[in-house]
Coordinates of C-alpha atoms in Angstrom, one line a residue:
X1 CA 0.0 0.0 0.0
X2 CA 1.5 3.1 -0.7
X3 CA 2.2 5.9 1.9
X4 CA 1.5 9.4 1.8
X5 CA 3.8 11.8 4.0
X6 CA 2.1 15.3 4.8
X7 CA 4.5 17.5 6.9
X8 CA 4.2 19.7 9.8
X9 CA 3.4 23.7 10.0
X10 CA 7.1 23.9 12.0
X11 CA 8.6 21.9 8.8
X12 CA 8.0 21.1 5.0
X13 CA 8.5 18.1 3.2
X14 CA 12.0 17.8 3.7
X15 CA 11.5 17.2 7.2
X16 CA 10.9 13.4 5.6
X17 CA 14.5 13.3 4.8
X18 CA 16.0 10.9 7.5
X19 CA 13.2 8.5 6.6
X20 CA 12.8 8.7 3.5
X21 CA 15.5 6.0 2.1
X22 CA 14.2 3.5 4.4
X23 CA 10.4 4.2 3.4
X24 CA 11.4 4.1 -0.1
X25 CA 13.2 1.0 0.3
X26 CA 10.1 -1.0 0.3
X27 CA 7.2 1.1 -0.3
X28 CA 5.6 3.9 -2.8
X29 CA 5.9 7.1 -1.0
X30 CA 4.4 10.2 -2.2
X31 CA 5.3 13.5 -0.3
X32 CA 4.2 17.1 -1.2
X33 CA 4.6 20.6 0.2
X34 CA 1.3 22.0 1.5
X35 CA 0.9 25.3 -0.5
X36 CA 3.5 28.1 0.9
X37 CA 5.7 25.8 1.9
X38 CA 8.9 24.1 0.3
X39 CA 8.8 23.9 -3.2
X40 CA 5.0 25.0 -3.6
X41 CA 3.9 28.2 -4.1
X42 CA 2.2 31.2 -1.8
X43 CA -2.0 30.6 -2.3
X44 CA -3.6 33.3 -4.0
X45 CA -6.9 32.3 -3.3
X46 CA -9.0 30.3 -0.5
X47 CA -8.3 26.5 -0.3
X48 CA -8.4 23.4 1.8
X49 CA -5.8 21.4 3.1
X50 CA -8.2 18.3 3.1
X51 CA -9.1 19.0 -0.4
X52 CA -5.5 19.5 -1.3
X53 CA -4.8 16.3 -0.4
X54 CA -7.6 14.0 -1.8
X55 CA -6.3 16.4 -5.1
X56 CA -2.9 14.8 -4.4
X57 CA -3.9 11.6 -4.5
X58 CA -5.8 11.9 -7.7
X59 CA -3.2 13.1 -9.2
X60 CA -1.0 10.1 -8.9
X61 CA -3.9 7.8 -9.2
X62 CA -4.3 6.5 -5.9
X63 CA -8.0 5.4 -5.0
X64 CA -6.3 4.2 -1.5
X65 CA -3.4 5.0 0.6
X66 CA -1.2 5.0 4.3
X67 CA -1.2 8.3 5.4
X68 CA 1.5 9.6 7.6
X69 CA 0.9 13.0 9.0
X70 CA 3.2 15.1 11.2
X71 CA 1.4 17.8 13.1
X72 CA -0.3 20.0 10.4
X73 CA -0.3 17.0 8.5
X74 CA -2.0 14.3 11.0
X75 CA -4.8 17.0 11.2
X76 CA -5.3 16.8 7.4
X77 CA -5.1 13.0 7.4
X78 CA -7.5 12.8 9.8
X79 CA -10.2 15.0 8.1
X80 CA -9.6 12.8 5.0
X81 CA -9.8 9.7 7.0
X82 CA -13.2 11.1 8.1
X83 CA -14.6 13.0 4.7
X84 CA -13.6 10.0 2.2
X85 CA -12.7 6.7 4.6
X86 CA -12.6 4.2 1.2
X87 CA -9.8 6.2 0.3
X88 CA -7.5 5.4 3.8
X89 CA -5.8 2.6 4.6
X90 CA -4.5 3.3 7.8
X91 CA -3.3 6.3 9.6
X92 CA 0.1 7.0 11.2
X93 CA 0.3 9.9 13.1
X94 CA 2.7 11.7 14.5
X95 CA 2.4 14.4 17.4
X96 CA -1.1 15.0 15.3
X97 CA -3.4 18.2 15.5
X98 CA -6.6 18.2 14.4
X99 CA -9.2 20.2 13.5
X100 CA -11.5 21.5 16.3
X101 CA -9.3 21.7 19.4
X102 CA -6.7 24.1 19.4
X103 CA -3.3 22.4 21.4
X104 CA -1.7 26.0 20.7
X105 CA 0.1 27.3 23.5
X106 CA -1.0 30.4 24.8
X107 CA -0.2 33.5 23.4
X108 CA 1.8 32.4 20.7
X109 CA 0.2 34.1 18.1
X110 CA 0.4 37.6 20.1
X111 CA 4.1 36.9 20.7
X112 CA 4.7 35.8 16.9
X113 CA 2.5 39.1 16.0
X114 CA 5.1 41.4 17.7
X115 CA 8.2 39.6 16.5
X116 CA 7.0 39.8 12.9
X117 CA 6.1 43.7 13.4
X118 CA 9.7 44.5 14.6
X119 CA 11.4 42.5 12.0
X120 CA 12.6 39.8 14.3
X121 CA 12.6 36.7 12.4
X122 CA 15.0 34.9 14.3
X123 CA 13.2 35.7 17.5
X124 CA 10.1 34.4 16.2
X125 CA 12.7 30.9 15.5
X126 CA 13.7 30.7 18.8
X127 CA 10.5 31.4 20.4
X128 CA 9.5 28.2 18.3
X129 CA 11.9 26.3 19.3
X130 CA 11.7 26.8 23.2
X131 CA 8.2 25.4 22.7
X132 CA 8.0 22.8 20.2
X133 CA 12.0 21.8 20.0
X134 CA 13.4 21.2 23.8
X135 CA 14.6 17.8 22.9
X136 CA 16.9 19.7 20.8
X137 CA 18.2 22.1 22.9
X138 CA 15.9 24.8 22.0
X139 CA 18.4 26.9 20.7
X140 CA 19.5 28.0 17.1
X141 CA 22.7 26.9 18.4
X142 CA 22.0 24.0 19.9
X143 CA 19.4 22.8 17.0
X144 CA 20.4 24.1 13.7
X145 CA 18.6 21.3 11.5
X146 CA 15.4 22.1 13.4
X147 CA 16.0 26.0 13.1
X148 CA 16.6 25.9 9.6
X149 CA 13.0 24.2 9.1
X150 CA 11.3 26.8 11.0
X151 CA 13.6 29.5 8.9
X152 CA 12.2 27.7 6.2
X153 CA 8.5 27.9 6.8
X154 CA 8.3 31.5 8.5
X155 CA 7.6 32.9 4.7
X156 CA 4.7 30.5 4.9
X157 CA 3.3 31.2 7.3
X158 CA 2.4 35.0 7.1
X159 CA 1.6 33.5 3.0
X160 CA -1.0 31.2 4.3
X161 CA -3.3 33.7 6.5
X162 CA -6.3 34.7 4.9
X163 CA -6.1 31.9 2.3
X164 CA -6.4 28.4 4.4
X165 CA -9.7 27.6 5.0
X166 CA -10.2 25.4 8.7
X167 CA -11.9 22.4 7.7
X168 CA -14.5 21.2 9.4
X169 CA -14.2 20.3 13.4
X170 CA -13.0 16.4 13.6
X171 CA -12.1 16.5 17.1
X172 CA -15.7 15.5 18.2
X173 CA -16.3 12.9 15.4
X174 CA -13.0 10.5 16.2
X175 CA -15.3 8.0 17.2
X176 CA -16.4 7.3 13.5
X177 CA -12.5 6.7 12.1
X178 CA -12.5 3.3 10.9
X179 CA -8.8 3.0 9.5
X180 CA -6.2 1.3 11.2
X181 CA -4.2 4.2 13.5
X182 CA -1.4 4.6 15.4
X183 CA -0.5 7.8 17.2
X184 CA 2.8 8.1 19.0
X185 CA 3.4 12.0 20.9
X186 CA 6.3 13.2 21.6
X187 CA 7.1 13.2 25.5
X188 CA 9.2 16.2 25.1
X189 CA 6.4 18.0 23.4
X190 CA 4.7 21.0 24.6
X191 CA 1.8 20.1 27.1
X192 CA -1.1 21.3 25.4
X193 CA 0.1 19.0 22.1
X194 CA 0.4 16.2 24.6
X195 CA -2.9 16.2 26.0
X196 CA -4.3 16.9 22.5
X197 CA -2.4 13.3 21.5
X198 CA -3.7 11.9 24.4
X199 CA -7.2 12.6 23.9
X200 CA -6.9 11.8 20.3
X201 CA -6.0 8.8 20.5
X202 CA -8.4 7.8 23.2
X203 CA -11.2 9.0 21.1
X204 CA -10.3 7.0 17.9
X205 CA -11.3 3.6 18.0
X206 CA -8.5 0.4 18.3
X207 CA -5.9 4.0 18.1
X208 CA -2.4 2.4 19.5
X209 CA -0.6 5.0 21.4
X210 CA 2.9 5.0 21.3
X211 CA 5.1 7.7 23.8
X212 CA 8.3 8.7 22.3
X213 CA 10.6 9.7 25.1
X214 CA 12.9 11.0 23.3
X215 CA 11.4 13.3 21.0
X216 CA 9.5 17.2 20.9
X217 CA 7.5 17.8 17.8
X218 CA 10.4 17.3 15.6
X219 CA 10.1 12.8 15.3
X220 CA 11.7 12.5 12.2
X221 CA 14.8 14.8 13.4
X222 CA 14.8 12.9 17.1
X223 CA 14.2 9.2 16.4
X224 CA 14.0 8.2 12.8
X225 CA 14.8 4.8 13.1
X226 CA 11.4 4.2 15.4
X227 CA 9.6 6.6 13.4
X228 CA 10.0 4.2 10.3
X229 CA 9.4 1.0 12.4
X230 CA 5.9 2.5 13.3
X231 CA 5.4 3.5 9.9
X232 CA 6.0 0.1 8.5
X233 CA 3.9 -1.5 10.6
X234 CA 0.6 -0.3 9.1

């Protein structure tokens, strides 16, 4: 079955690269920048992230696939796995958001707002970073593979705002996923994404929970080698 990656608002596809030879090794594996980020370009016009995807997927002719979300990306492939079930296989899910609850810690976006306005870039990196990458140090210094994602994505997202469209609320409708799942959270994560992953995967049925101890919200930069060993199991 093939597998689907869908990256993370604090990354973009590259973030796949430490898993990527392994995935490839033995599976089809699609990945794609969500518009605004990597290689795709700024939206000029409303869209959906769900609708994006199912698009992506037609595109290379797949009537079913894996899907492995990150983040941004679990919150998509569960509003897929919901909208158009046929069309999921199973669901791996990493340090996942989803629509309906908001795990954001608060006052980011205040904080971001007044970085942005003064022309601090690299304060709005390292504010990032104290919250989503502590097993990394949570320093440009410390973590320069995870600071050059969030570089990376800044452009996207001040791009994004106006244009993304929230899909509709999942959170409350877990209950009807059907697909296989697994969900493993980070225990180094920030606690509101912890208790989100925690109540996620309590609410979706058969969901095995994994607990990475080793890892924030950056999996793929942390543990690679367990990240593609839950992958392949589904």
């Amino acid at each position: 079955m093939p597998l689907v990656l869908l990256h993370p608002g604090v990354g973009d596809s590259t973030i796949w690269d430490p898993v990527l030879p392994a995935l490839t090794a033995r599976r089809r594996v699609i990945r794609y920048d969500s518009r605004g980020f990597g290689r795709s370009p700024a939206p000029t016009a409303a869209y959906s992230l769900v609708e994006d995807l199912a698009a992506v997927l037609d595109h290379f002719g797949l009537s079913r696939a894996v899907l492995v979300g990150s983040s941004m990306g679990g919150a998509t492939s569960i509003s897929l796995a919901l909208d158009a079930r046929d069309r999921v296989a199973g669901l791996a899910l990493f340090m996942p958001g989803v629509t309906g609850y908001d795990g954001t810690p608060p006052g980011f976006y205040e904080q971001v707002g007044k970085l942005a306005s003064a022309g601090d870039m690299e304060g709005i990196v390292q504010l990032a970073l104290g919250i989503w990458g502590r097993a990394g140090g949570g320093s440009p210094k410390a973590d320069p593979v995870a600071a050059a994602q969030l570089r990376g994505v800044l452009p996207a997202w001040f791009s994004i705002a106006g244009h993304q469209g929230t899909d509709a609320p999942a959170f409350d409708r877990l209950g009807d996923i059907a697909a296989p799942a697994l969900l493993a959270l980070g225990e180094l994560d920030q606690p509101e994404v912890v208790r989100c992953n925690e109540e996620i995967a309590d609410r979706i049925p058969r969901c095995r929970l994994v607990r990475l101890a080793a890892s924030d919200h950056f999996p793929t930069l942390r543990e690679p080698e367990i990240v593609v060993q839950l992958i392949e199991r589904l």
